[in-house]
Amino acid sequence: MSAGVANNGIPQRDMLFIFRRYALPILTDAVLVGAAYIAALFLRFDSIPQEYLQTLRVFMLPIAAVYCLTNVAFGLYERLWRYASSTEATGILGAVGLAGLLLLVSDALFTIRPVPLSVVIMGSIFAAGFFAATRYRWRLVTGFLWRLRRIRQGAGGNRVLIIGAGEAGQLMAWRLKNWAAQMYEVVGFVDDDPQKLGMQVHGVKVLGNRSRIKDIVDSGNVNTIVIAMHRVSGADFREILSMCEETSAKIQIEPEILETVNGQDGQLRLRDITVEDLVGRKAVPVDAQACQRLVTGKTVLVTGAAGSIGSELSRQVAHYNPRMLLLLDNNESGLYDLGLEIGLLPNKVPFRLLVRDILQENRLEDIFKEQQPDLIFHCAAYKHVPLMEEHADAAVLVNVEGTRILCDLAYKYQAERFVLISTDKAVEPESVMGATKRVGEMITVTMPRDGATRFAAVRFGNVLNSRGSVVPTFVKQIERGGPVTVTHPEMTRYFMGLLEAVSLIIQAACFTKGGDIFVLDMGETIRIVDLARRIIRLRGLRVGEDIQIRYTGPRPGEKMSESLVASHRETMAPTAHPSIREVRANDYPSRTALLQEARALVETARTDGQRAVIERLMRLVGKPTADTASTVRIS
């Protein structure tokens, strides 16, 4: 027999486990039952009659056995009581109640009762209390130690106000008091539910609604505000955030409740508010099965793959297991970094890095001829509005001619789908960039429908934290100590998160029947200056004190606000996804006339000056400039 095996053949380790899990708790409960009945006898009699003591010695073991058996029946020995909530106490009450009822019936059957009925009742009550005390001893001990620490060490350094007294806020208060009492002191809750006003949660009072945030922070010397609300609209979130920004307190947010609960290291999962939180958008799920059917087993070409949208599109497409992923860009450093990232994905998607310029038509045709791409996501474009005002020729060549080349190749080599990534700046454009993207849209959606390829464009606004977004600019300016430059106090833009935008692009590609323009639901417009103020506050700084905001005036080509559809010639219709709309135009230009004008525009970009390029471009999209001759309007 080995040293690790007992005489009965059961490993000693397993015997120890059985003893700790079952035998020891049952023995403990038996002793507690005995103590409970002795206490009941002392409470029932001033001087306990000798016959009852003698009877109790005889019947104590059966009585304890009844309680232990009902405890087994109610699963009390199968629970981790260290982490049990108050609702687990119902199991104790049920087990003790059933045992007491069985003993009362049994006791009543004797002509001379061994134990008074009142003793059975009081003994059961005491037993329930003893069972609960032993099982919740960890909660009792930690509560006592917390209060002792508070007395000896004083309040935590951070005085916290929690916004939201719902489940998320209550859990956060409990964790702050039990896991981080040395660092945090919960001052109170703020909640808009009038039924909760003045009530206490974990010993912490609900002090008022959102309108009292500033008063509570000032009177309570609050250092940190924690927003713990997971079911709140974007408008409400931004209103609450605005009220918090009027205070001097640091503002943080509790992440999703499951992330908080699952923290295995006992650390709080508080985080700073992100720019995505400021927009207040909740990601809408896409039809993953439809996207899987679209991509799986296909060869997918992504142009502009090294850019913000292109790289995220490459990641998400890779998730759907394409046969081959073709990543094309003229930015070889960015493309190399993306290749390293795609190569580390767990599903090991085959991919190729293609360092190409989309104006190299012969080189592109070699790729189409060799790889036969099924899906093309055309992200490559010049996107910076003020810069393209100075380089209109480059914008025309890349955004117009590059799109024309790719559309023709997709049609010639019978790709399944071609999706142009467009912008809200293409709607009634005022800028060179917007006008070139509008021409790109028209070239795409007027492609012939007699071939195998379905052509579509997807239009949306600004993507948070993309390279062309104002957010990275604001962050850099803040890091340098300011000022943060904003063009105009009333300028507004649409914003959405990068992951959400890309997932909806793939979903829109599933919907196209050919010749479609889709627009993504961008939610509400946001004032740029409000976004700047909030980013400053997220850094723990104060506007006007630590960081100044300076207005510079609108730059060339910039609108005060953007639209998602052209009011005079476009309408929106719903699709099968709530965040995707189909744009329906009253009329589309003649493709023959469009291509004739587009070729002339491209030739002008190659040979003439910037002014001539801009004049011809704006005439093409129906925005004639001063001193230009009238011409046929194509858009």
XYZ file of N, CA and C in Angstrom, residues 238 279 424 491-495 522-528 530 560-564:
63
model
N -24.820 62.285 -21.170
C -24.104 63.534 -21.393
C -24.596 64.641 -20.474
N -19.770 60.123 -26.329
C -20.754 60.078 -27.403
C -22.018 59.383 -26.942
N -19.924 61.653 -44.798
C -21.010 62.624 -44.808
C -20.595 63.936 -45.482
N -19.787 74.869 -34.059
C -19.568 73.831 -35.060
C -19.919 72.465 -34.478
N -20.664 71.663 -35.239
C -21.098 70.338 -34.785
C -20.680 69.276 -35.792
N -20.581 68.050 -35.293
C -20.249 66.917 -36.148
C -20.955 65.663 -35.624
N -21.111 64.680 -36.520
C -21.545 63.344 -36.132
C -20.306 62.526 -35.748
N -20.448 61.695 -34.724
C -19.347 60.833 -34.299
C -19.861 59.425 -34.038
N -25.898 57.793 -37.244
C -24.850 58.486 -36.490
C -25.347 59.079 -35.186
N -26.630 58.887 -34.880
C -27.132 59.418 -33.620
C -27.263 60.925 -33.652
N -26.882 61.560 -32.556
C -27.036 63.006 -32.422
C -25.727 63.709 -32.756
N -25.860 64.946 -33.264
C -24.662 65.742 -33.498
C -24.102 66.245 -32.168
N -22.803 66.448 -32.138
C -22.112 66.896 -30.924
C -21.318 68.146 -31.251
N -21.413 69.151 -30.403
C -20.610 70.357 -30.600
C -19.138 70.039 -30.342
N -18.279 70.481 -31.251
C -16.851 70.207 -31.132
C -16.291 70.800 -29.846
N -17.812 71.212 -27.009
C -18.213 70.379 -25.874
C -17.324 69.156 -25.770
N -20.204 74.335 -40.987
C -20.561 74.448 -39.577
C -21.210 73.156 -39.077
N -21.921 72.467 -39.972
C -22.542 71.194 -39.609
C -22.612 70.323 -40.854
N -22.733 69.026 -40.633
C -22.798 68.068 -41.728
C -24.181 67.432 -41.784
N -24.531 66.935 -42.977
C -25.784 66.210 -43.174
C -25.466 64.811 -43.683
N -26.406 63.910 -43.487
C -26.226 62.538 -43.954
C -26.885 62.279 -45.297
